[in-house]
CSV table of C-alpha atoms and ligand atoms in Angstrom, one decimal:
chain,number,residue,atom,x,y,z
A,1,MET,CA,-61.0,82.6,225.4
A,2,THR,CA,-59.9,82.4,221.7
A,3,ARG,CA,-60.9,85.4,219.7
A,4,HIS,CA,-62.0,84.6,216.2
A,5,PRO,CA,-61.4,87.3,213.6
A,6,VAL,CA,-64.6,88.8,212.0
A,7,PRO,CA,-64.8,87.5,208.4
A,8,GLU,CA,-64.2,90.3,205.9
A,9,PRO,CA,-66.3,90.8,202.8
A,10,VAL,CA,-64.5,89.8,199.6
A,11,ILE,CA,-64.1,92.3,196.8
A,12,ARG,CA,-64.0,90.5,193.4
A,13,PRO,CA,-64.6,91.0,189.7
A,14,VAL,CA,-68.1,90.7,188.4
A,15,ALA,CA,-69.3,87.3,186.9
A,16,GLU,CA,-72.1,87.1,184.4
A,17,ALA,CA,-74.1,85.2,187.0
A,18,ASP,CA,-74.0,88.4,189.1
A,19,HIS,CA,-75.7,90.7,186.6
A,20,ALA,CA,-79.3,90.3,187.7
A,21,GLU,CA,-78.4,90.7,191.4
A,22,ILE,CA,-76.4,93.8,190.5
A,23,SER,CA,-79.4,95.3,188.7
A,24,MET,CA,-81.6,94.7,191.8
A,25,LEU,CA,-79.0,96.2,194.1
A,26,LEU,CA,-78.7,99.3,192.0
A,27,ALA,CA,-82.5,99.7,191.8
A,28,ALA,CA,-82.8,99.3,195.5
A,29,ALA,CA,-79.9,101.8,196.3
A,30,PHE,CA,-81.0,104.5,193.9
A,31,GLY,CA,-84.8,103.9,194.0
A,32,GLN,CA,-85.0,103.8,190.2
A,33,ASP,CA,-83.9,101.7,187.3
A,34,ALA,CA,-81.7,104.3,185.5
A,35,GLU,CA,-78.4,103.3,187.0
A,36,ALA,CA,-79.0,99.6,186.3
A,37,ARG,CA,-79.9,100.4,182.6
A,38,LEU,CA,-76.7,102.6,182.4
A,39,VAL,CA,-74.5,99.7,183.6
A,40,THR,CA,-76.2,97.3,181.1
A,41,GLU,CA,-75.6,99.7,178.2
A,42,LEU,CA,-72.0,100.4,179.3
A,43,ARG,CA,-71.3,96.6,179.3
A,44,ALA,CA,-73.0,96.2,175.9
A,45,CYS,CA,-70.8,98.9,174.3
A,46,GLY,CA,-67.6,97.6,175.8
A,47,ALA,CA,-67.0,100.8,177.8
A,48,LEU,CA,-66.4,99.3,181.2
A,49,VAL,CA,-62.8,99.5,182.4
A,50,LEU,CA,-63.5,97.8,185.8
A,51,GLU,CA,-66.5,96.5,187.7
A,52,GLN,CA,-66.3,94.8,191.1
A,53,VAL,CA,-68.6,93.6,193.8
A,54,SER,CA,-68.3,93.3,197.5
A,55,VAL,CA,-69.7,90.0,198.8
A,56,ASP,CA,-70.2,89.2,202.5
A,57,PRO,CA,-69.1,85.9,204.0
A,58,ASP,CA,-72.6,84.4,203.5
A,59,GLY,CA,-72.4,85.1,199.8
A,60,THR,CA,-74.7,88.2,199.8
A,61,LEU,CA,-73.8,90.8,197.3
A,62,GLU,CA,-73.6,94.0,199.3
A,63,GLY,CA,-71.8,96.5,197.1
A,64,TYR,CA,-71.1,97.3,193.4
A,65,VAL,CA,-68.8,99.8,191.6
A,66,ALA,CA,-68.2,100.4,187.9
A,67,PHE,CA,-65.6,102.5,186.0
A,68,SER,CA,-66.1,103.3,182.3
A,69,ARG,CA,-63.7,104.6,179.7
A,70,VAL,CA,-63.5,108.4,179.2
A,71,THR,CA,-61.8,109.6,176.0
A,72,GLY,CA,-59.3,112.5,176.1
A,73,ALA,CA,-59.2,114.9,173.2
A,74,GLY,CA,-55.9,116.1,171.6
A,75,ALA,CA,-52.8,115.5,173.7
A,76,ALA,CA,-55.0,113.9,176.4
A,77,HIS,CA,-55.8,110.9,174.2
A,78,ARG,CA,-52.6,109.4,175.6
A,79,LEU,CA,-54.1,109.4,179.2
A,80,ALA,CA,-56.0,106.5,180.5
A,81,ILE,CA,-59.1,108.2,182.0
A,82,SER,CA,-62.1,106.6,183.6
A,83,CYS,CA,-65.3,107.6,185.3
A,84,LEU,CA,-66.5,106.1,188.6
A,85,ALA,CA,-70.2,105.5,188.2
A,86,PRO,CA,-72.3,104.0,189.6
A,87,VAL,CA,-71.3,102.9,193.1
A,88,ALA,CA,-73.9,101.5,195.4
A,89,VAL,CA,-74.3,99.6,198.6
A,90,ARG,CA,-77.4,97.6,199.6
A,91,PRO,CA,-79.6,99.9,201.6
A,92,ASP,CA,-79.5,97.7,204.7
A,93,ARG,CA,-75.6,97.6,204.6
A,94,GLN,CA,-75.0,101.4,204.0
A,95,ARG,CA,-72.9,103.5,206.3
A,96,SER,CA,-70.9,100.5,207.6
A,97,GLY,CA,-67.8,101.0,205.5
A,98,VAL,CA,-68.7,98.8,202.5
A,99,GLY,CA,-68.6,101.7,200.0
A,100,THR,CA,-65.3,103.0,201.4
A,101,GLN,CA,-63.6,99.6,201.2
A,102,LEU,CA,-64.9,99.0,197.7
A,103,ILE,CA,-63.8,102.4,196.3
A,104,GLU,CA,-60.4,102.2,198.0
A,105,ALA,CA,-59.7,98.7,196.6
A,106,THR,CA,-60.8,99.5,193.1
A,107,LEU,CA,-58.9,102.8,193.0
A,108,ALA,CA,-55.8,100.8,194.1
A,109,GLN,CA,-56.4,98.4,191.3
A,110,LEU,CA,-56.8,101.1,188.7
A,111,ARG,CA,-53.5,102.7,189.9
A,112,ALA,CA,-51.8,99.3,189.6
A,113,ASN,CA,-53.2,98.9,186.0
A,114,GLY,CA,-51.5,102.2,185.0
A,115,GLU,CA,-54.7,104.4,184.8
A,116,ASP,CA,-53.9,108.1,184.9
A,117,LEU,CA,-57.1,109.9,186.0
A,118,VAL,CA,-60.5,109.1,187.5
A,119,LEU,CA,-63.5,111.4,187.3
A,120,VAL,CA,-66.7,111.3,189.4
A,121,LEU,CA,-70.0,113.2,189.7
A,122,GLY,CA,-71.1,112.9,193.3
A,123,PRO,CA,-71.5,114.5,196.7
A,124,PRO,CA,-68.5,116.9,197.5
A,125,SER,CA,-68.9,115.6,201.1
A,126,TYR,CA,-68.1,112.0,200.2
A,127,TYR,CA,-65.5,111.8,197.5
A,128,PRO,CA,-62.7,114.0,198.8
A,129,ARG,CA,-61.9,111.3,201.4
A,130,PHE,CA,-60.5,109.3,198.5
A,131,GLY,CA,-58.5,112.2,197.2
A,132,PHE,CA,-61.0,113.5,194.6
A,133,ASP,CA,-60.8,117.2,194.1
A,134,ALA,CA,-63.3,119.6,192.4
A,135,ALA,CA,-60.5,122.1,191.7
A,136,LEU,CA,-58.6,119.5,189.6
A,137,ALA,CA,-61.8,118.6,187.7
A,138,GLY,CA,-62.1,122.3,187.0
A,139,LYS,CA,-59.3,121.8,184.5
A,140,VAL,CA,-61.2,119.1,182.7
A,141,ALA,CA,-63.7,120.3,180.1
A,142,ALA,CA,-66.6,117.9,180.1
A,143,PRO,CA,-70.4,117.8,179.9
A,144,PHE,CA,-70.3,118.1,183.7
A,145,ALA,CA,-69.1,121.0,185.9
A,146,GLY,CA,-69.6,122.4,189.4
A,147,THR,CA,-68.5,121.2,192.8
A,148,ALA,CA,-70.0,117.7,192.3
A,149,PHE,CA,-67.6,117.1,189.4
A,150,GLN,CA,-64.4,115.8,191.0
A,151,ALA,CA,-61.1,114.3,189.7
A,152,LEU,CA,-58.4,112.1,191.2
A,153,ALA,CA,-55.0,111.9,189.5
A,154,LEU,CA,-53.4,108.4,189.7
A,155,SER,CA,-50.3,109.4,187.8
A,156,GLU,CA,-48.2,112.6,187.4
A,157,ALA,CA,-49.0,112.6,183.6
A,158,ALA,CA,-52.6,113.6,184.3
A,159,PRO,CA,-52.1,116.9,186.0
A,160,ALA,CA,-49.1,117.7,183.8
A,161,ALA,CA,-51.4,117.4,180.7
A,162,MET,CA,-54.1,119.7,182.1
A,163,PRO,CA,-56.2,121.6,181.0
A,164,ILE,CA,-57.8,118.8,179.0
A,165,GLU,CA,-61.1,118.0,177.2
A,166,VAL,CA,-62.9,114.7,177.6
A,167,ASP,CA,-65.8,112.7,176.3
A,168,PHE,CA,-67.8,110.2,178.4
A,169,ALA,CA,-69.1,106.9,177.0
A,170,THR,CA,-72.2,107.3,174.8
A,171,PRO,CA,-74.7,105.8,177.4
A,172,PHE,CA,-74.1,108.8,179.7
A,173,GLN,CA,-75.7,111.0,177.1
A,174,ALA,CA,-79.1,109.4,177.7
A,175,PHE,CA,-78.6,109.2,181.5
A,176,ASP,CA,-80.9,111.4,183.6
B,1,COA,C1,-72.9,106.4,198.6
B,1,COA,C2,-72.7,104.9,199.1
B,1,COA,C3,-72.1,104.1,197.9
B,1,COA,C4,-71.7,105.0,200.2
B,1,COA,O1,-71.4,103.7,200.7
B,1,COA,P1,-71.5,103.3,202.2
B,1,COA,O2,-71.0,101.9,202.4
B,1,COA,O3,-72.9,103.6,202.7
B,1,COA,O4,-70.5,104.4,202.8
B,1,COA,P2,-69.4,104.2,203.9
B,1,COA,O5,-70.0,103.4,205.1
B,1,COA,O6,-68.2,103.6,203.3
B,1,COA,O7,-69.1,105.6,204.3
B,1,COA,C5,-70.0,106.3,205.2
B,1,COA,C6,-69.8,107.8,205.0
B,1,COA,O8,-70.3,108.1,203.7
B,1,COA,C7,-71.2,109.2,203.9
B,1,COA,N1,-72.2,109.1,202.8
B,1,COA,C8,-72.9,108.0,202.5
B,1,COA,N2,-73.8,108.2,201.5
B,1,COA,C9,-73.6,109.5,201.2
B,1,COA,C10,-74.2,110.4,200.3
B,1,COA,N3,-75.1,110.0,199.4
B,1,COA,N4,-73.7,111.7,200.2
B,1,COA,C11,-72.8,112.1,201.1
B,1,COA,N5,-72.2,111.3,202.0
B,1,COA,C12,-72.6,110.1,202.1
B,1,COA,C13,-71.8,109.0,205.2
B,1,COA,O9,-72.3,110.2,205.8
B,1,COA,C14,-70.5,108.6,206.0
B,1,COA,O10,-69.7,109.7,206.3
B,1,COA,P3,-68.8,109.8,207.6
B,1,COA,O11,-67.7,108.7,207.4
B,1,COA,O12,-68.2,111.2,207.5
B,1,COA,O13,-69.7,109.5,208.7
B,1,COA,C15,-74.0,104.3,199.6
B,1,COA,O14,-74.5,105.0,200.7
B,1,COA,C16,-75.1,104.2,198.5
B,1,COA,O15,-75.2,103.2,197.8
B,1,COA,N6,-76.0,105.2,198.4
B,1,COA,C17,-77.1,105.2,197.5
B,1,COA,C18,-76.6,105.3,196.1
B,1,COA,C19,-75.7,106.5,195.8
B,1,COA,O16,-76.0,107.6,196.2
B,1,COA,N7,-74.5,106.3,195.2
B,1,COA,C20,-73.5,107.3,194.9
B,1,COA,C21,-73.9,108.2,193.8
B,1,COA,S1,-72.5,109.3,193.5
């Protein structure tokens, strides 16, 4: 019997036609509207570095991730730094590898784009599998701290420049 390969989800850039469905996915995954509003504001102020969706073979949008520009102060202004937030998977598709695939693919793209450093605020039990490290983020002065604040160096320039001070995009100030 011929075995047919299981079709893989496609990871692709966001189109304007996806915006409403992305807002619904974020609201469903987080159980509130704050993350959808954050994304709308990050888009409006031009702070997004990369946003991608995972779409299953039937065309259903099942995952979303955004990265926004973070500004380094002083010598760190030469570094290309971004923040991973938010990332979400449709509740009925969670824990089946969609988030992992989406995060791995987008981090590879950021590395290929020449980005130096990615920051994230999230569960210390989830992000270390992608190389994020709270000790590295401890050398980054930011409005966030603690074990949830984690960093991933994509170039040698980032750890070489540390300690550094950074500012997040303005919409994060209103985020709760
Ligand atoms: C977090 C999220 C994006 C992960 O995507 P996913 O497709 O469900 O995750 P994957 O299937 O790729 O990975 C599963 C692993 O992630 C872990 N995981 C999933 N959600 C987690 C969470 N909120 N905290 C800690 N670990 C989590 C699972 O325990 C599992 O671990 P294991 O591999 O050791 O068994 C998704 O669960 C989600 O949208 N959650 C709601 C929104 C959210 O919390 N976003 C992240 C904010 S930082």
